[in-house]
XYZ file of C-alpha atoms in Angstrom:
546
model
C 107.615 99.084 122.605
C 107.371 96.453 125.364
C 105.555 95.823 122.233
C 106.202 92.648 123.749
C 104.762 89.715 121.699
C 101.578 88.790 123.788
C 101.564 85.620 122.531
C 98.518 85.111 124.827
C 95.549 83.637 123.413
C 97.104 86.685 120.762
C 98.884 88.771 119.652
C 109.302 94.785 109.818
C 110.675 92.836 107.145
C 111.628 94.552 104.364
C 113.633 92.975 101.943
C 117.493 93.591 102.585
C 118.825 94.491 105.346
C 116.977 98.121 106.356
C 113.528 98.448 106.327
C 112.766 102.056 104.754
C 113.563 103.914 101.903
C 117.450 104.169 101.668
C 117.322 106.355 98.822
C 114.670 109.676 97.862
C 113.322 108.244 94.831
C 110.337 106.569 96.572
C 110.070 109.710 99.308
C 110.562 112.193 96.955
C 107.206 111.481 94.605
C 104.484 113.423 95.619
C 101.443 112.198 96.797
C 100.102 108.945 98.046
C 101.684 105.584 97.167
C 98.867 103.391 97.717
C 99.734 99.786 98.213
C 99.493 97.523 95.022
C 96.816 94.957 95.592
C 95.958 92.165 93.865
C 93.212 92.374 90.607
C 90.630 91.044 92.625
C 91.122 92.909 95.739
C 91.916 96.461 94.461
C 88.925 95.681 92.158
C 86.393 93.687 93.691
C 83.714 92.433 91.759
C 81.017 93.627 94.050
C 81.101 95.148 97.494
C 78.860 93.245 100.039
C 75.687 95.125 100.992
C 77.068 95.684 104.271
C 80.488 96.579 105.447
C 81.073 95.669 108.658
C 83.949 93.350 109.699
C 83.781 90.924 112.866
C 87.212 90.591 114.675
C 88.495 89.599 118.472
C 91.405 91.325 120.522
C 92.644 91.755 123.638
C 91.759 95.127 125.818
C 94.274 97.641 124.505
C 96.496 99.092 127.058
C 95.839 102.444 125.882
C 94.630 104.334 122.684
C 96.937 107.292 122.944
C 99.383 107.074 120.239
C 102.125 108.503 122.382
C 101.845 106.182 125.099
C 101.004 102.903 123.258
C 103.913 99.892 123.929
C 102.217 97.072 123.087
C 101.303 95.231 119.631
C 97.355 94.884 120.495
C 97.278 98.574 121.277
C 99.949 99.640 118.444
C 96.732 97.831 116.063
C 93.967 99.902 117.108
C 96.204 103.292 117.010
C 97.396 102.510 113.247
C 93.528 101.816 112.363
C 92.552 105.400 114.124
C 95.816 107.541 113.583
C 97.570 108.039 110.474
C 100.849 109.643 110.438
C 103.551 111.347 107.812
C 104.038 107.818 106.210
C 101.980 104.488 106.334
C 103.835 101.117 105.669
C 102.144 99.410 102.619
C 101.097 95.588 102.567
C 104.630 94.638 101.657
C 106.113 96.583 104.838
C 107.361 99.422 102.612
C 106.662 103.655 103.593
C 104.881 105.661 101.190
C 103.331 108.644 101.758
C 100.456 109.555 103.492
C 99.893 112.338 105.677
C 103.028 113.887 103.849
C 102.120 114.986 99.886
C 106.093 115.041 99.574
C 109.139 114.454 101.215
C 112.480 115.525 100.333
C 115.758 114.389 101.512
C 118.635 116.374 101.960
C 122.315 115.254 99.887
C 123.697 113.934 103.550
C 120.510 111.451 104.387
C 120.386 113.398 107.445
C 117.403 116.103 106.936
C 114.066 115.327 105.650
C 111.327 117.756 104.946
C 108.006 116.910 105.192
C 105.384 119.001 103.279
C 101.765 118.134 104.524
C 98.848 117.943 102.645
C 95.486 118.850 103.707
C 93.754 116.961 106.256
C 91.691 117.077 109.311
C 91.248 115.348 112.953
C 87.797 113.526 113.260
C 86.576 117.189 115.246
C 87.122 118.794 112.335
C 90.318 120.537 113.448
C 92.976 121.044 110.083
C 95.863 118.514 111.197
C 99.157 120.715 111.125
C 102.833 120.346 111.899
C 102.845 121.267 114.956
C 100.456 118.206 115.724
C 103.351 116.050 115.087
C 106.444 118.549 117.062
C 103.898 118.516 119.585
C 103.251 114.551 119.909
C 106.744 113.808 119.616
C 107.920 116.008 121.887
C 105.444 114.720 124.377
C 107.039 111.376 123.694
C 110.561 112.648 124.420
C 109.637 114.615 127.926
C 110.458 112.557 130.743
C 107.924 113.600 132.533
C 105.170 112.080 129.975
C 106.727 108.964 130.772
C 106.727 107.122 127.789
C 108.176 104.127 127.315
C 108.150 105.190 123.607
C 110.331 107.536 123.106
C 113.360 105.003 122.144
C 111.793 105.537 119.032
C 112.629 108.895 118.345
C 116.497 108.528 119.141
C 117.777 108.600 115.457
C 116.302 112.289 115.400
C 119.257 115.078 116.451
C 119.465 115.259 120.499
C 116.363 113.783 121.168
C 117.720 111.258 123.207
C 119.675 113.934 124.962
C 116.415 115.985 125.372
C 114.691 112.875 127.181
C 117.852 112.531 129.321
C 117.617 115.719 130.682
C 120.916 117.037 128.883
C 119.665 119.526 126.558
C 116.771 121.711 125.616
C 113.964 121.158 124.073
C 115.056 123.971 121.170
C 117.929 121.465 120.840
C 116.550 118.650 119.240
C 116.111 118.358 115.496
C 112.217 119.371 115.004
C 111.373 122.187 113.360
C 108.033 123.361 112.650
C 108.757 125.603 109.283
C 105.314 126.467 109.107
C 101.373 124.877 109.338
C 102.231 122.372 106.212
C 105.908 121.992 106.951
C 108.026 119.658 108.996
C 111.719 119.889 108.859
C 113.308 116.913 111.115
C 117.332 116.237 111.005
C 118.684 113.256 112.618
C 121.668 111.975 114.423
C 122.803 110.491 111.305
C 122.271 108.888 108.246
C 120.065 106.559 108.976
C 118.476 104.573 105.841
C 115.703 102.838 108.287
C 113.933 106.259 109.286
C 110.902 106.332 107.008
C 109.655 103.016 108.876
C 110.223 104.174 112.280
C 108.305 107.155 111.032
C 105.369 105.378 110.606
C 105.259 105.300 114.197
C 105.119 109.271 115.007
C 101.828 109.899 115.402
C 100.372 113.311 115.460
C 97.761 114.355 118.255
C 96.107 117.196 119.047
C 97.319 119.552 121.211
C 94.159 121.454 121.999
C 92.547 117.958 122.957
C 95.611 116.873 125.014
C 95.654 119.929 127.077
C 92.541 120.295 127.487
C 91.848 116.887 129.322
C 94.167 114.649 130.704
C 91.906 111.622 129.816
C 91.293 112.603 126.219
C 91.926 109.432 125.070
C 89.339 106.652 127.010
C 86.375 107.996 125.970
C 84.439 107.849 122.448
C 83.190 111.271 123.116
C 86.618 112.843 124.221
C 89.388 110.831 122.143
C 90.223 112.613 118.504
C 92.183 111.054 115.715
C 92.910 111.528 112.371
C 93.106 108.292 111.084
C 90.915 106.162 108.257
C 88.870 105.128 111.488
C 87.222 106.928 114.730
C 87.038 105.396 118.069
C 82.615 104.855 118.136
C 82.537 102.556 121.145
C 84.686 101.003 123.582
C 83.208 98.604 126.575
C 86.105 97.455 128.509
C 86.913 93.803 128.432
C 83.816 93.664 126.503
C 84.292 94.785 123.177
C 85.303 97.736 120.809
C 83.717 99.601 117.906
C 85.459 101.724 115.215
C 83.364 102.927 112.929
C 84.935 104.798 109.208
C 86.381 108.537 109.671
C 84.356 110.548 107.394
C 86.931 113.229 108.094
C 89.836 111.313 106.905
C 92.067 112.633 104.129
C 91.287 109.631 101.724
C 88.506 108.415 102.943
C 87.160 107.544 99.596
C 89.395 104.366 99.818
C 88.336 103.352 103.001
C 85.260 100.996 102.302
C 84.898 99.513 105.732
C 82.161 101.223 107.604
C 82.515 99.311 110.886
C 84.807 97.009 112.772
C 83.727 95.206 115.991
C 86.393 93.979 118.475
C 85.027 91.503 120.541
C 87.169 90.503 123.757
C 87.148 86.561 123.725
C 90.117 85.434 125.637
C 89.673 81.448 125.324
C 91.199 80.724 121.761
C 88.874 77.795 121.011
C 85.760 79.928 121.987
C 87.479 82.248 119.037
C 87.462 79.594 115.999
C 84.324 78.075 116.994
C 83.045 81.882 116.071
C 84.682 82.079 113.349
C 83.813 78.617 112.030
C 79.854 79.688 112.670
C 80.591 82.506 111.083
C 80.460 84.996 113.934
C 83.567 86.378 113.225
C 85.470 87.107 109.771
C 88.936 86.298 111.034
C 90.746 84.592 113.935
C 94.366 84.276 114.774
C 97.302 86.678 114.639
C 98.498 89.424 114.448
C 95.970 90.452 117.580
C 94.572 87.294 118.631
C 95.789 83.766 118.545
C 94.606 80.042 117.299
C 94.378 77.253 119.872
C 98.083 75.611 119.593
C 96.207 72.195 118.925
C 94.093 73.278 115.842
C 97.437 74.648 114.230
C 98.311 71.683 112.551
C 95.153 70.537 111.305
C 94.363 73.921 109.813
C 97.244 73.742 108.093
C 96.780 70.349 106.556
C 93.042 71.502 105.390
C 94.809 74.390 103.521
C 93.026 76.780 105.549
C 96.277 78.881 107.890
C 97.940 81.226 106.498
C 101.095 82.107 107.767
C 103.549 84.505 107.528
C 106.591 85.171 108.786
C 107.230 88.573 111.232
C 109.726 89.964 112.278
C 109.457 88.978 116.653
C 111.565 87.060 119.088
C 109.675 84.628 121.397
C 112.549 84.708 124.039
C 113.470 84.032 127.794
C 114.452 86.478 130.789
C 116.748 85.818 133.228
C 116.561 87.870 136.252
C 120.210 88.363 137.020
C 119.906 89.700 140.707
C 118.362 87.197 141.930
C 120.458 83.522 142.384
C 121.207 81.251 140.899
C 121.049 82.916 137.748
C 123.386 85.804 138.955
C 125.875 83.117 137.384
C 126.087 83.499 133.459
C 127.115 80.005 134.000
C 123.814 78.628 134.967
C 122.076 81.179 132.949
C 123.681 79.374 130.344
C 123.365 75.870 131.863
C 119.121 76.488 131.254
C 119.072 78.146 127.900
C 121.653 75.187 126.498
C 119.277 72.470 127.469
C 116.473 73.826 125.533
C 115.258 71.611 122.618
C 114.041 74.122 120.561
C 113.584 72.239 117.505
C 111.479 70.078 119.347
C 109.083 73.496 120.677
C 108.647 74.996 117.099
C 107.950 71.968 115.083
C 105.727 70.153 117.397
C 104.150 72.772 119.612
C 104.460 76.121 117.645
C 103.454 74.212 114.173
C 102.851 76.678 111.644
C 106.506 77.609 110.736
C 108.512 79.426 113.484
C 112.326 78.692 113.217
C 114.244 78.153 116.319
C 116.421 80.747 117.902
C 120.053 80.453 118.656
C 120.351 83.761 119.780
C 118.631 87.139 120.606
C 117.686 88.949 116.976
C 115.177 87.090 114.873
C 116.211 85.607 111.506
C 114.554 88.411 109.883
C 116.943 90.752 110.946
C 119.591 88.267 112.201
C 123.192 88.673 110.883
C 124.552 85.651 112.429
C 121.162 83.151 111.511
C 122.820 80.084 112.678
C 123.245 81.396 115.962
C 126.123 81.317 118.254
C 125.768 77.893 120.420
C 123.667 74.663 119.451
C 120.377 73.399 120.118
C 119.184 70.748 123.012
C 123.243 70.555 123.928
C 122.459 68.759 126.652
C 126.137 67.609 127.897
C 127.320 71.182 127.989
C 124.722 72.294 129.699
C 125.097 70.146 132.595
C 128.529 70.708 132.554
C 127.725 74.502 133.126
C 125.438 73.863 135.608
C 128.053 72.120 137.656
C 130.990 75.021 137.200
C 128.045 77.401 137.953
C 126.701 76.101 141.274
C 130.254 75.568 142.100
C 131.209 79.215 141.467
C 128.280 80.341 143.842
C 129.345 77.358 146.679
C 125.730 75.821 145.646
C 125.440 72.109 146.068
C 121.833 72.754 145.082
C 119.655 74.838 143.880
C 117.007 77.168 145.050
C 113.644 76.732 143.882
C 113.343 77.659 140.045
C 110.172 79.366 138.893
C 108.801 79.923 135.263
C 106.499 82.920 135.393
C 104.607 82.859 131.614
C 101.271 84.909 131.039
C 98.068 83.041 130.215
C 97.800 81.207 127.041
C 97.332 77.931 125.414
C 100.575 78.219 123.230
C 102.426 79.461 126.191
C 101.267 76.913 128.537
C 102.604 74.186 125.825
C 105.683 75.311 125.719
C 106.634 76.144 129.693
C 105.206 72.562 130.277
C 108.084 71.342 127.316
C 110.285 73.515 128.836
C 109.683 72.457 132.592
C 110.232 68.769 131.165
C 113.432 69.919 129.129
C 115.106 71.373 132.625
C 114.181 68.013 134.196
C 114.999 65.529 131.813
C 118.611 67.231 131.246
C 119.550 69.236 134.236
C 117.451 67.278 136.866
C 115.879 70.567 137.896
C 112.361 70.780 139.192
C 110.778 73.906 138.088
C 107.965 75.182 139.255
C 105.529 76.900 136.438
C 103.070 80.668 137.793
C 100.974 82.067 134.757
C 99.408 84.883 135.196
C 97.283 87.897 133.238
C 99.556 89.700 130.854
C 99.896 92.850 132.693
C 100.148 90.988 135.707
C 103.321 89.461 134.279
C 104.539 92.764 132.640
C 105.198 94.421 136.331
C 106.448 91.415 137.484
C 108.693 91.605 135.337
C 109.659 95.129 135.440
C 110.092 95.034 139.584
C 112.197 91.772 139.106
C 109.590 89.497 140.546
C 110.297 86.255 138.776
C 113.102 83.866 138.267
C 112.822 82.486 134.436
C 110.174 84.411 132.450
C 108.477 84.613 128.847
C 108.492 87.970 126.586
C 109.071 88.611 122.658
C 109.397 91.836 120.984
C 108.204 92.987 117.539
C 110.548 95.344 115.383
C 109.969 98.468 114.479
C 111.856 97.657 111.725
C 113.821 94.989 110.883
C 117.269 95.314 111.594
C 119.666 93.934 113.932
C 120.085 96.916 115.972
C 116.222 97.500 116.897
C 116.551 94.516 119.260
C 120.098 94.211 120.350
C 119.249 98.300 121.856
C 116.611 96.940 123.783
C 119.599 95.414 126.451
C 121.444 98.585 126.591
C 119.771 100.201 129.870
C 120.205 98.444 132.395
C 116.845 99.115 134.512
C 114.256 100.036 132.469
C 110.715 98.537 131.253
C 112.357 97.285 128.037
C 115.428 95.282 129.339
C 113.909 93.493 133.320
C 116.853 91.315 133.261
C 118.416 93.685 135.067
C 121.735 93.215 132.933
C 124.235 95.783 131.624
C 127.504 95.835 129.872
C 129.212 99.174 128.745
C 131.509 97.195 125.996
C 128.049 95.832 125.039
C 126.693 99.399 125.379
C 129.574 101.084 123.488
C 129.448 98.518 120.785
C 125.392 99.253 119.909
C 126.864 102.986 119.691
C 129.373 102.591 117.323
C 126.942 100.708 115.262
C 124.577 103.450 115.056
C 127.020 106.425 114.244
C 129.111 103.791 111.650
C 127.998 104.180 107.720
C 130.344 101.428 106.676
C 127.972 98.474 106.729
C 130.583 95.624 106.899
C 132.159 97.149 110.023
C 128.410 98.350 111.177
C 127.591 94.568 110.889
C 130.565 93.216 112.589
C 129.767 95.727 115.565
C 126.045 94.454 116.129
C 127.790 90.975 115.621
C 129.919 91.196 118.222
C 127.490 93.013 120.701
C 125.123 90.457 120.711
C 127.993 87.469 121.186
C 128.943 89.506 124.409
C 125.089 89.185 124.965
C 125.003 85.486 124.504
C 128.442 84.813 126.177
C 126.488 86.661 129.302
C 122.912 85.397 128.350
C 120.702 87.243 130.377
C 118.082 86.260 127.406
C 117.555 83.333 125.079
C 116.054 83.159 121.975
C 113.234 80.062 121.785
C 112.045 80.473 118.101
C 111.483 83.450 115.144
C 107.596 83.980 115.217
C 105.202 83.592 112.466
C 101.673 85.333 112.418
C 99.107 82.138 111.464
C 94.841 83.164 110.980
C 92.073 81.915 109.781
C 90.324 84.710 107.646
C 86.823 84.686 105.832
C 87.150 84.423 102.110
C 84.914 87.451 101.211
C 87.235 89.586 103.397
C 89.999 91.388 101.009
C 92.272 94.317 101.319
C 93.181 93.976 105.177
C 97.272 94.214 105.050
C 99.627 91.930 107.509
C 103.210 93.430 106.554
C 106.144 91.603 106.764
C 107.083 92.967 110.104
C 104.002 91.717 111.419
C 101.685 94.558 111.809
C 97.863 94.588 110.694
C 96.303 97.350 108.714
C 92.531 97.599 108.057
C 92.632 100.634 106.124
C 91.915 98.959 102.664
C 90.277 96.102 103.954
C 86.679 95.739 102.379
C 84.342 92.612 102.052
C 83.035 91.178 98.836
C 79.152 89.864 98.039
């Protein structure tokens, strides 16, 4: 997505190297693999009288599971869609929409059999609600900025290209409960990204283009329906009595309030206003980290997101790798995640987080200040500079952000004598910015899909486009993140993501800062409500005890 991390006054790790189920033990059982809870919270005592859980978010950019590309957004679609599979609360994919899935001898067909279920009209949910959706995601003229998703499915990055046919991709509709989809190649990740393809419903889409603002219009088939929405104002979602296991959903409400000021946000939640402040949608004030923590109250937990710098590489000085370079070797960043980000991020010495990072010690060192004025020097040299332009720092609005432009502002100072002027602005504001190449130095982060190398390294492989506004390219770079996805020996799979993203620091058109951690506050009676190791938040099972 530019599921870019908002860490505004907001905002998947499995264990080994691919998130998903690399074998068909796990797909193949039938039925629903509910997540194991803890005693207590997959049997509470007693349920409290009333069911109704107080949160904050940002305004979603959209609710229509096809177009959603951001992590506030992606939280309300996985709370009112469900699809084939649902990641559990340790970030792995069992069942859910499917009853069964089997997987064919070459890892490269899956069939999904569909149980019976219904949207929240009342319509029976079918497989052609998911050809349909993901289809829509693949047609260039929907214009998602999705459909990246889909590419480990047979020609469907072809199909969104404009090189073959529709008939040509592997979806196949076998009939109302079946769903036969073969993919480019093995690929032992799939089941996560799955958890992504969201069904909708056809009739609905069709039938108005603006299905999806409205209470009254929008239809979903997920453990929660869409009962109110007051823009910048606040949201409702109120329990799907149509939902295939509803019986497990105990929540009968959530309300979303829209608070953007982050200490507005604990003081509600320390009057007890709201049950739960923080990550993954919403943040904590950067200064009330560490004192949280020492009272025992964060918790914390580590996702799988990049908090890193763009370079826009068009515009000088930093058409020079050199001085690219120059500016992302002077960063202390040690000195950002222990004393402004606090509650456990590690810093970054390259582009992939340490989740999913095959090279976690990076590939240059931290705060090297000498060799950073050194490049600075070669750089401006190169471009017959004997000095530099302006240099801006465009960031979107946030206490934690603020913090750390103003550290790095005084970094670029105190080690390449550069003056650099700091712009926030709203995050959407920043977003098209961004995307039209109207900054100098920015601030983004992405969240994996699922956690492996290549999820963020393919991010840099278009040149233009709204996931890579660096406006970078490099075809060995390009031909490299290729080989790696066709390539089923994982030692030489490894060593081509390895050396794709060394060409991509050699260039640096990015930087890593730090690995995120989520870090909230929660109410002790709330239970149930998942954060999975990639970072995402599920209410589905959430519930509040007496």
């Amino acid at each position: 997505m530019k599921k870019p991390v908002a860490i505004l006054s907001m905002f998947v790790l499995l264990t080994g190297l691919f998130a998903g189920c690399s074998s068909s033990d796990q797909a193949n059982q039938t039925g629903t693999q509910p997540p194991k809870q803890s005693t207590s919270e997959s049997a509470p005592s007693q349920l409290a009288a009333t069911q109704v859980l107080h949160m904050n978010a940002a305004e979603p950019e959209t609710l229509d599971s096809g177009m959603s590309n951001d992590v506030i957004s992606g939280a309300f679609i996985r709370s009112l869609y469900d699809s084939l599979v649902r990641l559990d609360k340790d970030g792995k994919p069992v069942n859910s929409v499917a009853s069964d899935i089997q997987i064919s001898e070459d890892k490269k067909v899956y069939t999904f059999k569909l149980r019976d279920s219904k949207w929240s009209n009342g319509d029976p949910v079918t497989a052609n609600d998911f050809a349909f959706a993901w289809m829509r995601v693949l047609d260039p003229k929907t214009a998602s900025g999705s459909a990246y998703k889909y590419y480990a499915i047979k020609n469907a990055r072809s199909f969104f290209e404009g090189k073959v046919q529709a008939q040509d991709v592997g979806i196949k509709v076998v009939d109302d409960k079946t769903l036969e989809v073969t993919l480019e190649n093995p690929t032992p990740y799939f089941l996560t990204l799955a958890t992504f393809y969201y069904p909708v419903n056809q009739k609905v889409v069709e039938s108005n283009p603006d299905w999806a603002k409205k209470p009254e219009t929008i239809v979903t088939n997920g453990p929660f329906k869409l009962a109110k929405w007051e823009h910048k104002n606040k949201i409702e979602l109120a329990k799907n009595e149509n939902y295939w296991e509803n019986d497990v959903v105990k929540l009968d409400k959530i309300e979303f309030s829209m608070i953007e000021d982050t200490n507005t946000e604990l003081e509600l939640f320390n009057s007890g206003e709201l049950d739960w402040a923080g990550g993954p949608i919403s943040g904590l004030p950067a200064d009330a980290i560490g004192p949280l923590r020492d009272e025992g109250k964060l918790k914390t937990m580590e996702r799988a997101t990049s908090y890193y710098l763009l370079f826009q590489t068009e515009k000088p000085p930093f058409t020079n790798a050199k001085i690219r370079k120059a500016f992302a070797y002077a960063i202390n960043r040690k000195d950002i995640a222990e004393n402004i980000g606090q509650a456990g991020q590690t810093p970054l010495m390259g582009f992939v987080p340490l989740s999913a990072s095959l090279k976690p010690d990076g590939y240059f060192k931290d705060n090297d200040a000498e060799t950073a004025k050194q490049l600075l020097a070669e750089g401006m040299k190169e471009l017959g500079m004997t000095k530099l332009p302006e240099i801006t720092y465009l960031f979107n609005t946030s206490d934690l952000n603020k913090k750390i432009a103003e550290a790095l502002q005084a970094q670029w100072k105190q080690v390449l004598g550069v003056d650099v002027k700091l712009t926030n602005k709203e995050l959407k504001v920043m977003f098209d910015d961004q995307e039209h190449g109207k900054y100098m130095i920015s601030r983004t982060g992405w969240t994996g899909d699922y956690n492996d190398s290549v999820n963020f390294l393919e991010l840099m492989m278009e040149k233009y486009s709204s996931k890579n506004s660096t406006f970078w390219g490099n075809e060995k770079y390009v031909e490299l993140v290729k080989k790696a996805y066709a390539e089923p020996d994982e030692a030489k799979r490894n060593q081509y993501l390895i050396d794709a993203e060394s060409i991509l620091m050699d260039e640096m058109p990015v930087t890593g800062v730090y690995s995120s951690v989520n870090s909230w506050v929660q109410n002790d009676k709330v239970k149930g409500i998942t954060v999975d190791p990639l970072g995402y938040i599920d209410f589905k099972w959430g519930f509040k005890e007496q």
